[in-house]
Coordinates of C-alpha atoms in Angstrom, one line a residue:
M461 CA -0.4 -11.7 -4.5
K462 CA 0.6 -8.6 -6.4
D463 CA -1.6 -5.6 -7.0
G464 CA -1.8 -4.1 -10.5
D465 CA -1.3 -0.4 -10.6
Y466 CA -3.7 0.2 -13.4
L467 CA -7.3 -1.0 -13.6
F468 CA -9.3 -0.1 -16.7
K469 CA -12.6 -1.1 -18.2
R470 CA -12.9 -4.4 -20.1
I471 CA -10.7 -6.1 -17.5
L472 CA -11.9 -8.3 -14.6
S473 CA -10.1 -6.8 -11.7
G474 CA -9.3 -8.1 -8.2
L475 CA -7.7 -6.6 -5.2
L476 CA -7.2 -8.0 -1.7
V477 CA -6.2 -5.6 1.1
S478 CA -5.6 -7.0 4.5
A479 CA -4.7 -5.6 7.9
M480 CA -2.5 -8.1 9.8
L481 CA -3.3 -6.5 13.2
T482 CA -7.0 -6.8 13.0
G483 CA -7.4 -9.8 10.8
S484 CA -10.0 -7.9 8.7
V485 CA -10.1 -8.5 5.0
V486 CA -11.6 -6.5 2.1
Y487 CA -12.1 -8.1 -1.3
L488 CA -12.9 -5.9 -4.3
T489 CA -14.0 -7.3 -7.6
G490 CA -15.1 -5.4 -10.6
C491 CA -16.2 -6.0 -14.1
S492 CA -17.3 -3.2 -16.4
N493 CA -19.5 -3.9 -19.4
S494 CA -18.5 -0.7 -21.2
Q495 CA -16.4 -1.5 -24.3
N496 CA -15.0 2.0 -24.9
G497 CA -15.4 3.8 -21.6
S498 CA -16.8 6.9 -23.2
D499 CA -20.4 7.2 -22.1
D500 CA -21.5 10.6 -20.8
N501 CA -21.2 10.0 -17.0
T502 CA -18.4 7.5 -17.0
S503 CA -15.7 9.1 -19.2
T504 CA -12.1 8.9 -18.0
N505 CA -8.9 10.4 -19.2
T506 CA -6.9 7.4 -20.2
S507 CA -3.5 8.9 -21.0
T508 CA -0.4 6.8 -21.3
E509 CA 0.5 7.0 -17.6
Y510 CA -2.6 8.1 -15.7
A511 CA -6.3 7.4 -15.6
H512 CA -8.4 9.9 -13.7
A513 CA -12.1 10.5 -13.4
D514 CA -13.1 13.6 -15.4
K515 CA -15.4 14.7 -12.6
I516 CA -14.3 15.0 -9.0
D517 CA -17.5 13.4 -7.9
N518 CA -16.5 10.2 -9.4
G519 CA -12.8 10.2 -8.3
T520 CA -10.8 10.5 -5.1
I521 CA -9.3 13.6 -3.3
L522 CA -5.9 13.8 -1.6
Q523 CA -5.9 16.2 1.4
C524 CA -2.4 17.7 1.3
F525 CA -2.5 18.6 5.0
S526 CA -0.2 21.6 5.6
W527 CA 1.8 21.0 2.5
D528 CA 3.0 24.2 0.9
F529 CA 2.4 25.1 -2.7
N530 CA 5.9 24.3 -3.9
T531 CA 5.8 20.9 -2.2
I532 CA 2.5 20.0 -3.8
K533 CA 3.9 21.1 -7.2
E534 CA 7.0 18.9 -6.8
S535 CA 4.8 16.0 -5.7
M536 CA 2.3 16.3 -8.6
A537 CA 3.7 13.4 -10.6
D538 CA 3.3 11.1 -7.6
I539 CA -0.2 12.4 -6.9
A540 CA -1.3 11.7 -10.5
A541 CA 0.4 8.3 -10.6
S542 CA -1.4 7.3 -7.4
G543 CA -4.7 7.7 -9.1
Y544 CA -6.2 10.8 -7.4
T545 CA -8.6 13.0 -9.4
A546 CA -8.1 16.0 -7.2
L547 CA -6.0 17.4 -4.4
Q548 CA -7.2 19.6 -1.5
T549 CA -4.9 22.4 -0.1
S550 CA -5.0 23.7 3.4
P551 CA -6.5 27.3 3.7
I552 CA -4.6 29.7 1.4
N553 CA -5.9 32.9 2.9
A554 CA -3.8 35.4 4.8
C555 CA -3.6 34.2 8.4
L556 CA -2.4 34.8 11.9
E557 CA 1.4 34.7 12.1
G558 CA 1.9 33.1 15.6
E559 CA 5.0 32.3 17.5
N560 CA 6.9 34.8 15.3
G561 CA 6.3 32.7 12.2
G562 CA 7.3 29.3 13.7
M563 CA 6.8 26.5 11.2
Q564 CA 6.2 23.5 13.4
L565 CA 2.8 21.7 13.1
Y566 CA 2.5 22.0 16.8
G567 CA 4.9 23.7 19.1
D568 CA 7.0 26.6 17.7
G569 CA 4.1 27.3 15.3
K570 CA 0.6 25.8 14.9
W571 CA -1.0 24.1 11.9
Y572 CA -4.3 25.7 12.8
Y573 CA -3.2 29.3 12.2
H574 CA -4.1 29.0 8.6
Y575 CA -7.6 28.4 9.9
Q576 CA -7.5 31.8 11.5
P577 CA -8.0 34.3 8.7
T578 CA -6.8 37.8 8.9
D579 CA -7.9 38.7 5.4
F580 CA -9.4 36.9 2.4
K581 CA -6.5 37.3 -0.1
I582 CA -4.3 34.5 -1.5
G583 CA -1.0 33.8 0.2
N584 CA 0.3 33.2 3.7
Y585 CA 3.6 32.5 5.4
Q586 CA 2.9 28.9 6.0
L587 CA 1.9 27.7 2.4
G588 CA 3.3 30.3 0.0
T589 CA 2.5 33.3 -2.2
R590 CA -0.2 33.8 -4.8
D591 CA 2.3 33.3 -7.6
E592 CA 3.4 30.0 -6.1
F593 CA -0.3 28.9 -5.8
K594 CA -0.9 29.7 -9.4
A595 CA 2.2 27.8 -10.5
M596 CA 1.0 24.8 -8.4
C597 CA -2.4 25.0 -10.2
D598 CA -0.7 25.2 -13.6
E599 CA 1.4 22.1 -12.8
A600 CA -1.8 20.3 -11.6
E601 CA -3.5 21.0 -14.9
K602 CA -0.6 19.4 -16.8
Y603 CA -1.3 16.1 -15.0
G604 CA -5.1 16.4 -15.2
I605 CA -5.4 16.9 -11.4
K606 CA -8.1 19.2 -10.1
V607 CA -7.5 21.6 -7.2
I608 CA -9.8 22.1 -4.3
V609 CA -9.2 25.0 -1.9
D610 CA -10.1 24.8 1.8
V611 CA -11.9 28.1 2.6
I612 CA -13.2 29.7 5.8
A613 CA -16.0 32.2 5.7
N614 CA -17.5 31.8 9.1
H615 CA -14.8 33.3 11.4
T616 CA -11.6 35.2 11.7
T617 CA -8.6 34.8 14.1
P618 CA -9.4 35.6 17.7
T619 CA -6.4 37.9 17.6
T620 CA -8.7 40.7 16.2
S621 CA -5.8 43.2 16.2
A622 CA -4.4 41.2 13.3
V623 CA -7.5 41.4 11.1
S624 CA -6.8 43.6 8.0
Q625 CA -8.5 46.9 7.5
D626 CA -9.7 45.8 4.1
L627 CA -11.7 43.0 5.7
I628 CA -13.0 45.3 8.4
D629 CA -14.2 47.7 5.8
A630 CA -15.9 44.9 3.9
G631 CA -17.6 44.0 7.1
G632 CA -19.2 47.4 7.6
G633 CA -16.2 49.5 8.9
S634 CA -15.7 48.1 12.4
L635 CA -15.1 44.8 14.2
D636 CA -18.5 45.2 15.7
T637 CA -20.2 45.3 12.3
L638 CA -17.9 42.6 10.9
Y639 CA -19.2 40.1 13.4
H640 CA -22.7 39.0 14.5
K641 CA -24.2 40.8 17.4
N642 CA -24.4 37.4 19.1
N643 CA -20.7 37.0 18.8
A644 CA -20.5 38.1 22.4
Y645 CA -21.9 34.7 23.4
D646 CA -20.1 31.4 23.4
L647 CA -21.7 28.5 21.5
N648 CA -22.7 25.6 23.8
D649 CA -26.1 24.4 22.4
F650 CA -25.5 23.2 18.9
S651 CA -29.1 22.2 18.5
N652 CA -30.1 25.9 18.7
R653 CA -29.9 27.0 15.1
L654 CA -29.7 30.7 15.9
A655 CA -26.9 30.1 18.3
C656 CA -25.2 27.6 16.0
T657 CA -25.0 30.2 13.2
T658 CA -24.3 33.5 15.1
Y659 CA -22.6 32.7 18.4
K660 CA -18.8 32.5 18.8
M661 CA -17.6 28.9 18.5
G662 CA -14.4 27.8 20.2
G663 CA -13.4 31.4 20.8
L664 CA -13.4 32.2 17.1
P665 CA -15.3 35.4 16.3
D666 CA -18.3 34.7 14.1
I667 CA -18.5 36.8 10.9
N668 CA -21.8 38.2 9.8
T669 CA -21.9 36.3 6.6
E670 CA -25.3 37.8 5.7
R671 CA -23.8 41.2 5.2
T672 CA -23.9 42.0 1.5
S673 CA -20.6 43.9 1.4
F674 CA -18.8 41.0 3.1
Q675 CA -20.3 38.6 0.6
D676 CA -19.0 40.7 -2.2
Y677 CA -15.5 40.8 -0.7
F678 CA -15.5 37.0 -0.2
I679 CA -16.7 36.3 -3.7
E680 CA -13.8 38.4 -5.0
Y681 CA -11.5 36.1 -3.1
L682 CA -13.2 33.0 -4.5
N683 CA -12.9 34.4 -8.1
D684 CA -9.2 35.1 -7.6
C685 CA -8.8 31.4 -6.6
V686 CA -10.6 30.3 -9.7
A687 CA -8.5 32.7 -11.9
C688 CA -5.4 31.0 -10.5
G689 CA -6.7 27.6 -11.4
A690 CA -8.9 26.4 -8.5
D691 CA -11.6 23.8 -9.5
G692 CA -13.6 23.7 -6.3
F693 CA -13.9 24.6 -2.6
R694 CA -14.3 23.0 0.8
Y695 CA -16.1 25.2 3.3
D696 CA -14.8 24.9 6.8
T697 CA -17.5 24.9 9.6
A698 CA -20.2 25.2 7.0
K699 CA -23.1 24.3 9.4
H700 CA -22.3 27.5 11.3
I701 CA -23.4 29.6 8.3
G702 CA -27.2 29.9 8.2
L703 CA -29.5 28.3 5.6
P704 CA -32.2 30.5 3.9
D705 CA -34.9 29.5 6.5
D706 CA -32.8 29.5 9.6
P707 CA -33.6 32.1 12.3
K708 CA -31.3 35.1 12.3
E709 CA -30.5 38.4 14.0
D710 CA -32.7 41.4 13.3
D711 CA -30.1 43.4 11.3
G712 CA -31.9 43.9 7.9
F713 CA -29.9 41.2 6.1
T714 CA -31.1 37.8 4.8
N715 CA -29.7 34.3 4.9
N716 CA -28.6 34.3 1.3
F717 CA -24.8 33.6 1.7
W718 CA -25.0 30.1 0.2
Q719 CA -27.1 31.1 -2.7
R720 CA -24.6 33.8 -3.6
V721 CA -21.3 32.0 -3.2
I722 CA -22.6 28.9 -5.0
T723 CA -24.1 30.7 -8.0
E724 CA -22.2 34.0 -8.4
V725 CA -18.7 32.7 -8.3
N726 CA -17.0 32.4 -11.7
N727 CA -17.2 29.0 -13.5
A728 CA -19.9 28.1 -11.0
D729 CA -21.3 25.2 -13.1
N730 CA -18.0 23.4 -13.2
L731 CA -16.9 23.8 -9.6
F732 CA -16.9 21.0 -7.0
I733 CA -18.1 22.5 -3.7
Y734 CA -18.7 20.8 -0.4
G735 CA -19.2 21.9 3.1
E736 CA -18.0 20.6 6.4
V737 CA -21.3 19.7 8.2
L738 CA -20.4 17.5 11.2
Q739 CA -23.4 15.4 12.1
G740 CA -25.4 15.6 15.3
N741 CA -27.5 18.2 17.1
N742 CA -29.9 19.4 14.4
E743 CA -27.3 19.8 11.7
R744 CA -29.9 19.8 8.8
I745 CA -27.5 17.9 6.5
A746 CA -30.1 17.2 3.8
D747 CA -30.8 21.0 3.6
Y748 CA -27.1 21.8 3.4
I749 CA -26.6 19.3 0.6
E750 CA -29.4 21.0 -1.3
A751 CA -27.9 24.5 -0.6
I752 CA -24.2 23.7 -1.2
G753 CA -24.2 20.6 -3.5
H754 CA -22.2 18.3 -1.3
T755 CA -21.3 17.9 2.4
T756 CA -19.1 15.7 4.6
A757 CA -20.4 12.4 6.0
S758 CA -18.7 12.4 9.4
T759 CA -20.9 9.7 11.0
Y760 CA -20.0 7.2 8.2
G761 CA -16.3 7.9 8.9
S762 CA -16.8 7.2 12.5
K763 CA -18.6 3.9 11.8
I764 CA -15.8 2.8 9.4
R765 CA -13.1 3.5 12.0
G766 CA -15.1 1.5 14.6
A767 CA -15.6 -1.3 12.2
I768 CA -11.9 -1.5 11.3
T769 CA -10.6 -1.2 14.9
N770 CA -13.2 -3.7 16.2
N771 CA -12.7 -6.2 13.4
T772 CA -16.4 -6.2 12.5
L773 CA -16.9 -5.3 8.8
S774 CA -20.6 -6.2 8.8
K775 CA -22.5 -5.4 5.6
G776 CA -24.9 -3.2 7.6
T777 CA -22.2 -0.9 8.9
V778 CA -20.3 -0.7 5.7
S779 CA -23.3 -0.1 3.4
D780 CA -25.2 2.5 5.4
Y781 CA -24.0 6.1 4.9
W782 CA -26.0 7.3 7.9
L783 CA -27.5 10.2 6.0
G784 CA -31.2 9.2 6.4
D785 CA -33.1 10.3 3.3
A786 CA -30.6 12.9 2.2
P787 CA -29.1 12.6 -1.3
L788 CA -25.8 10.8 -1.4
N789 CA -23.8 13.8 -2.5
M790 CA -21.1 13.5 0.1
V791 CA -17.4 13.5 0.7
T792 CA -16.4 10.4 2.7
W793 CA -13.3 9.7 4.7
V794 CA -11.7 7.2 7.0
E795 CA -10.3 10.1 9.1
S796 CA -10.2 13.9 8.7
H797 CA -7.5 16.1 10.1
D798 CA -9.8 16.8 13.1
N799 CA -10.3 13.1 13.8
Y800 CA -6.6 12.6 13.6
I801 CA -5.7 15.4 15.9
N802 CA -8.6 16.3 18.1
D803 CA -10.2 12.8 18.4
G804 CA -6.9 11.0 19.0
N805 CA -7.2 8.8 15.9
W806 CA -3.4 9.2 15.5
Y807 CA -2.9 6.6 18.2
N808 CA -6.2 4.7 17.8
M809 CA -5.5 3.5 14.2
T810 CA -2.4 2.4 12.5
K811 CA -1.6 3.4 9.0
E812 CA -2.4 -0.1 7.8
Q813 CA -5.8 0.1 9.3
V814 CA -6.4 3.5 7.7
I815 CA -5.5 1.9 4.3
L816 CA -7.9 -1.0 4.9
G817 CA -10.7 1.5 5.7
W818 CA -9.7 3.4 2.5
A819 CA -10.2 0.3 0.5
V820 CA -13.8 0.0 1.8
I821 CA -15.0 3.6 1.2
T822 CA -13.2 4.0 -2.1
A823 CA -14.4 0.8 -3.7
R824 CA -18.0 1.9 -3.1
K825 CA -20.3 3.4 -5.8
D826 CA -21.4 6.5 -4.0
G827 CA -19.6 9.4 -2.3
T828 CA -16.3 11.1 -3.1
P829 CA -13.5 9.7 -0.9
L830 CA -11.0 12.1 0.7
F831 CA -7.6 10.7 1.8
F832 CA -6.1 12.6 4.7
D833 CA -2.3 12.2 4.5
R834 CA -0.8 12.0 7.9
P835 CA 2.3 14.0 8.8
Y836 CA 5.6 12.7 7.6
Y837 CA 7.2 10.1 9.8
S838 CA 4.2 10.1 12.2
S839 CA 3.2 6.9 14.0
V840 CA 0.9 5.7 16.9
E841 CA 3.8 6.8 19.2
N842 CA 4.5 10.1 17.5
E843 CA 1.5 12.3 16.4
W844 CA 3.5 15.0 14.6
G845 CA 6.3 13.0 13.1
M846 CA 8.9 15.4 11.6
N847 CA 6.7 18.2 12.9
R848 CA 7.1 20.6 10.0
I849 CA 4.6 22.7 8.1
G850 CA 5.1 22.8 4.4
T851 CA 6.7 19.4 3.8
E852 CA 5.1 16.4 2.1
G853 CA 3.1 14.1 4.3
D854 CA 3.6 10.4 4.9
D855 CA 4.2 8.0 2.0
M856 CA 1.0 6.2 2.8
Y857 CA -0.9 8.3 0.2
K858 CA 1.0 6.5 -2.5
D859 CA 1.0 3.1 -1.0
K860 CA 0.5 0.4 -3.6
S861 CA -2.8 -0.7 -2.1
V862 CA -4.1 2.9 -2.0
K863 CA -3.1 3.3 -5.7
A864 CA -4.7 0.1 -6.7
V865 CA -8.1 0.9 -5.1
N866 CA -8.0 4.4 -6.6
F867 CA -7.6 3.0 -10.0
F868 CA -10.2 0.4 -9.3
R869 CA -12.7 3.1 -8.4
T870 CA -11.9 4.9 -11.7
A871 CA -12.4 1.8 -13.7
M872 CA -15.7 1.0 -12.1
I873 CA -17.4 4.4 -12.5
G874 CA -21.1 4.0 -13.2
E875 CA -21.2 0.4 -12.2
D876 CA -23.5 -0.9 -9.5
E877 CA -22.2 -2.4 -6.2
N878 CA -23.0 -5.5 -4.2
I879 CA -21.7 -5.7 -0.6
V880 CA -21.5 -9.1 1.1
N881 CA -19.9 -10.8 4.0
P882 CA -18.5 -14.1 2.6
N883 CA -19.9 -17.1 4.4
S884 CA -21.5 -14.6 6.8
D885 CA -18.1 -13.8 8.2
S886 CA -18.2 -10.2 9.5
T887 CA -14.4 -10.0 9.6
A888 CA -14.4 -10.0 5.8
V889 CA -16.4 -7.9 3.4
M890 CA -16.5 -8.2 -0.3
I891 CA -17.4 -5.2 -2.5
E892 CA -18.4 -6.3 -6.0
R893 CA -18.8 -3.7 -8.8
G894 CA -20.0 -4.1 -12.3
T895 CA -21.8 -6.6 -14.5
K896 CA -21.1 -9.4 -16.8
G897 CA -19.7 -8.9 -20.3
A898 CA -16.1 -7.9 -19.9
W899 CA -13.1 -9.6 -21.5
H900 CA -10.5 -11.0 -19.2
I901 CA -7.4 -13.1 -19.8
H902 CA -5.9 -16.0 -17.8
F903 CA -2.5 -17.4 -18.4
V904 CA 0.0 -19.6 -16.6
V905 CA 3.7 -18.6 -16.4
N906 CA 6.7 -19.7 -14.5
E907 CA 7.8 -17.2 -11.9
I908 CA 11.5 -16.8 -12.6
G909 CA 12.8 -14.0 -10.6
D910 CA 10.5 -11.0 -11.1
T911 CA 8.4 -12.3 -14.0
A912 CA 5.0 -11.2 -12.6
S913 CA 6.4 -7.7 -11.8
I914 CA 7.7 -7.4 -15.4
M915 CA 4.4 -8.3 -16.8
Q916 CA 2.6 -5.8 -14.6
K917 CA 4.8 -3.0 -15.9
A918 CA 4.6 -4.1 -19.5
W919 CA 0.8 -4.6 -19.6
K920 CA -0.7 -1.1 -20.1
K921 CA -4.3 -2.1 -20.9
G922 CA -5.5 -3.1 -17.5
G923 CA -4.8 -4.6 -14.2
I924 CA -3.0 -7.8 -13.4
Y925 CA -4.0 -10.1 -10.6
A926 CA -1.2 -12.6 -9.9
V927 CA -1.4 -15.6 -7.6
E928 CA 0.8 -18.6 -7.0
I929 CA -1.1 -21.6 -8.2
R930 CA 0.0 -23.8 -5.3
N931 CA -1.6 -21.3 -2.9
E932 CA -4.9 -21.1 -4.7
P933 CA -7.2 -24.0 -3.8
K934 CA -9.6 -23.0 -6.6
V935 CA -7.1 -24.2 -9.3
Y936 CA -4.6 -26.4 -7.5
D937 CA -4.7 -30.1 -7.0
E938 CA -2.1 -32.9 -7.3
D939 CA -2.5 -33.6 -11.0
F940 CA -3.4 -30.0 -12.0
S941 CA -6.8 -31.2 -13.3
K942 CA -8.5 -28.2 -11.6
L943 CA -6.1 -25.8 -13.4
A944 CA -6.7 -27.5 -16.7
A945 CA -10.5 -27.4 -16.2
Y946 CA -10.4 -23.8 -15.2
M947 CA -8.2 -22.7 -18.2
T948 CA -10.3 -24.7 -20.8
K949 CA -13.8 -24.0 -19.7
D950 CA -16.0 -22.5 -22.4
E951 CA -19.5 -21.2 -23.1
H952 CA -20.9 -24.7 -22.5
T953 CA -19.3 -25.3 -19.1
K954 CA -21.7 -25.6 -16.3
E955 CA -20.4 -25.2 -12.8
I956 CA -22.0 -27.2 -10.0
K957 CA -24.0 -25.3 -7.4
K958 CA -23.9 -26.0 -3.7
D959 CA -27.1 -28.1 -3.9
G960 CA -25.4 -30.3 -6.5
T961 CA -27.3 -29.1 -9.6
P962 CA -25.6 -27.6 -12.6
A963 CA -25.6 -23.8 -12.9
K964 CA -26.1 -21.9 -16.2
P965 CA -23.0 -21.3 -18.3
R966 CA -21.3 -18.1 -17.2
L967 CA -19.2 -17.4 -20.3
K968 CA -20.4 -16.1 -23.6
E969 CA -17.3 -16.5 -25.7
T970 CA -13.9 -18.2 -25.0
S971 CA -10.7 -19.4 -26.6
Y972 CA -7.5 -20.9 -25.3
N973 CA -4.0 -21.7 -26.6
T974 CA -1.1 -23.8 -25.4
S975 CA 2.3 -22.4 -25.0
R976 CA 3.9 -21.3 -28.3
N977 CA 7.5 -21.4 -27.3
M978 CA 7.7 -24.6 -25.3
P979 CA 8.8 -27.7 -27.4
L980 CA 6.6 -30.7 -26.8
K981 CA 7.3 -34.3 -27.8
K982 CA 4.9 -35.8 -30.3
P983 CA 2.7 -38.1 -28.2
H984 CA 3.2 -41.9 -28.6
V985 CA 0.1 -43.8 -29.4
D986 CA -0.5 -47.4 -28.5
K987 CA -3.4 -49.3 -30.1
L988 CA -4.6 -52.0 -27.7
V989 CA -7.2 -54.6 -28.3
R990 CA -7.6 -55.0 -24.6
W991 CA -5.9 -53.6 -21.6
K992 CA -4.7 -55.1 -18.3
N993 CA -7.1 -55.0 -15.4
E994 CA -4.6 -53.3 -13.2
V995 CA -2.7 -50.3 -14.2
R996 CA 1.0 -50.4 -13.2
P997 CA 2.9 -47.1 -13.0
R998 CA 6.3 -46.7 -14.5
K999 CA 9.3 -47.1 -12.2
G1000 CA 9.7 -44.0 -10.0
Y1001 CA 6.1 -42.9 -10.6
Y1002 CA 2.8 -43.4 -8.8
I1003 CA -0.9 -43.3 -10.0
I1004 CA -2.7 -40.1 -8.9
S1005 CA -6.0 -40.7 -10.6
I1006 CA -7.7 -43.2 -13.0
H1007 CA -10.9 -43.0 -14.9
E1008 CA -12.6 -45.4 -17.3
G1009 CA -15.7 -44.8 -19.4
I1010 CA -17.3 -45.1 -22.8
N1011 CA -16.7 -42.5 -25.5
P1012 CA -20.2 -41.1 -26.3
V1013 CA -19.2 -40.5 -30.0
T1014 CA -17.3 -43.7 -30.9
G1015 CA -18.9 -46.1 -28.4
F1016 CA -15.5 -47.5 -27.5
K1017 CA -14.2 -47.9 -24.0
Y1018 CA -11.4 -45.6 -22.8
R1019 CA -9.2 -45.4 -19.8
R1020 CA -7.4 -42.2 -18.6
Y1021 CA -5.0 -42.1 -15.8
T1022 CA -2.4 -39.6 -14.5
M1023 CA 1.0 -40.5 -13.1
A1024 CA 3.4 -38.4 -11.1
R1025 CA 7.0 -38.8 -10.2
F1026 CA 7.9 -39.7 -6.7
P1027 CA 9.8 -36.9 -5.0
E1028 CA 13.5 -37.6 -4.9
P1029 CA 14.6 -38.7 -1.5
K1030 CA 16.8 -36.4 0.5
R1031 CA 20.4 -37.5 0.6
K1032 CA 21.8 -38.3 3.9
V1033 CA 25.0 -36.6 4.7
Q1034 CA 27.3 -38.1 7.3
L1035 CA 29.5 -35.7 9.1
K1036 CA 32.8 -37.1 10.5
R1037 CA 34.3 -35.2 13.3
R1038 CA 38.1 -35.1 13.4
I1039 CA 39.7 -34.5 16.8

């Protein structure tokens, strides 16, 4: 089977993604009833080469983990051609320069140093300058790709001597006023909301995000990102910044950080903003969704990883987002960079299994899937691969199956979903999207060399699902009668249900044509007054099937039979050995 790279409305689309190590199978089928794809909430940019959702909510996000700005810019064509609507950068703020500026992901340098801010200004030694960031955003705009910036407002680097004076001044003039009073305590009880939002977590000093002067300074940083071309933000450690009704220190400030950064940033109405809210221990995810707009769905990612690795893709596990009554405004993932690195998913899941999980979450109606691209040349034996900050990640982000499901998602925007385990088999899950009413085309062609591949490249109006007839029981039998019946069915055709009764016709309008370039002999007609009781095949042929009946129109008897040529016997070759 070959996967079509482009899936658009009006085309019945099919995709099969399989993981050989687990035996799990995901089937995706979709059929959109939109004839022009231009209704308000389902519009897509259907340029000659790319099709992206106009809104990030409806598309997919590529997490360019530790790629620098120039690398992302140079990879933009591949990102667009792979069907992503947006890309997400690593944090672009000034950061701790550890190991004398070493550029390994782990070793002589650390990937997480850009998660240790020293100031909130664009540019750092790991990813590039402000000018390079802006050039990257300009390139993204050419391809219709949105840019999401990973931002950190909750903490600074623990190396406080590296914190800039500008940031200290914005925090009240000293390190003591920049941080919460409770910063002296280490966070151990995540269920305690005061501790969760004011204590030091993992040794990272906790910024007093309620201080008005700090908020002003941080909003300036956000606005500079927007001015350069940013289309949204991901807030790291969002659940450690207080909600309006959370308990707080007695310092005269109020918990209004979220209200200000969501509403006062430039172009606020058009930005896609989500917060990292890891579930468990009184995380208040529904309230964070209301305050921010979107959050992560970490429990769902965990359930999907477990389902894939345990080969149990049950409908219940796949369908439940594990958000309770919260709105389904969430970013989903198979794995995040924290899962990959801190939870050991780099050796727990193969790349093929990750792609299988991606097919599940991306085919679904709700959520905005995020694809974490693993380090280049990494494997279950090698966590860091080439171990270099700045370079492009693994090619898995542009794998043909990833691309196909990305475009499938775009094509199915606004369509409902139906999740089933075929024949109650939990090792296979089928995600159906869409309704009846779409045009689709079937044709039979000889596979001579790369015929199917040529057609896929030439057909620009939709996806192509190719299958060898002999490997498809639905349409293959000895005399090709199944294939003929399938190709010629019309609006009157009634399929037989499992109980033996006829179903309602499924097609509204049909037509079919024979080949236009294959010369056919004019059929020879014999008029017989009577026929022999026994049908005798021609020499070298045998009878496959025979049917006799009475024509309901003419009232005359008729006989129909099919002959097939015996396979030619294999020639025996005698080998004479000369000594």
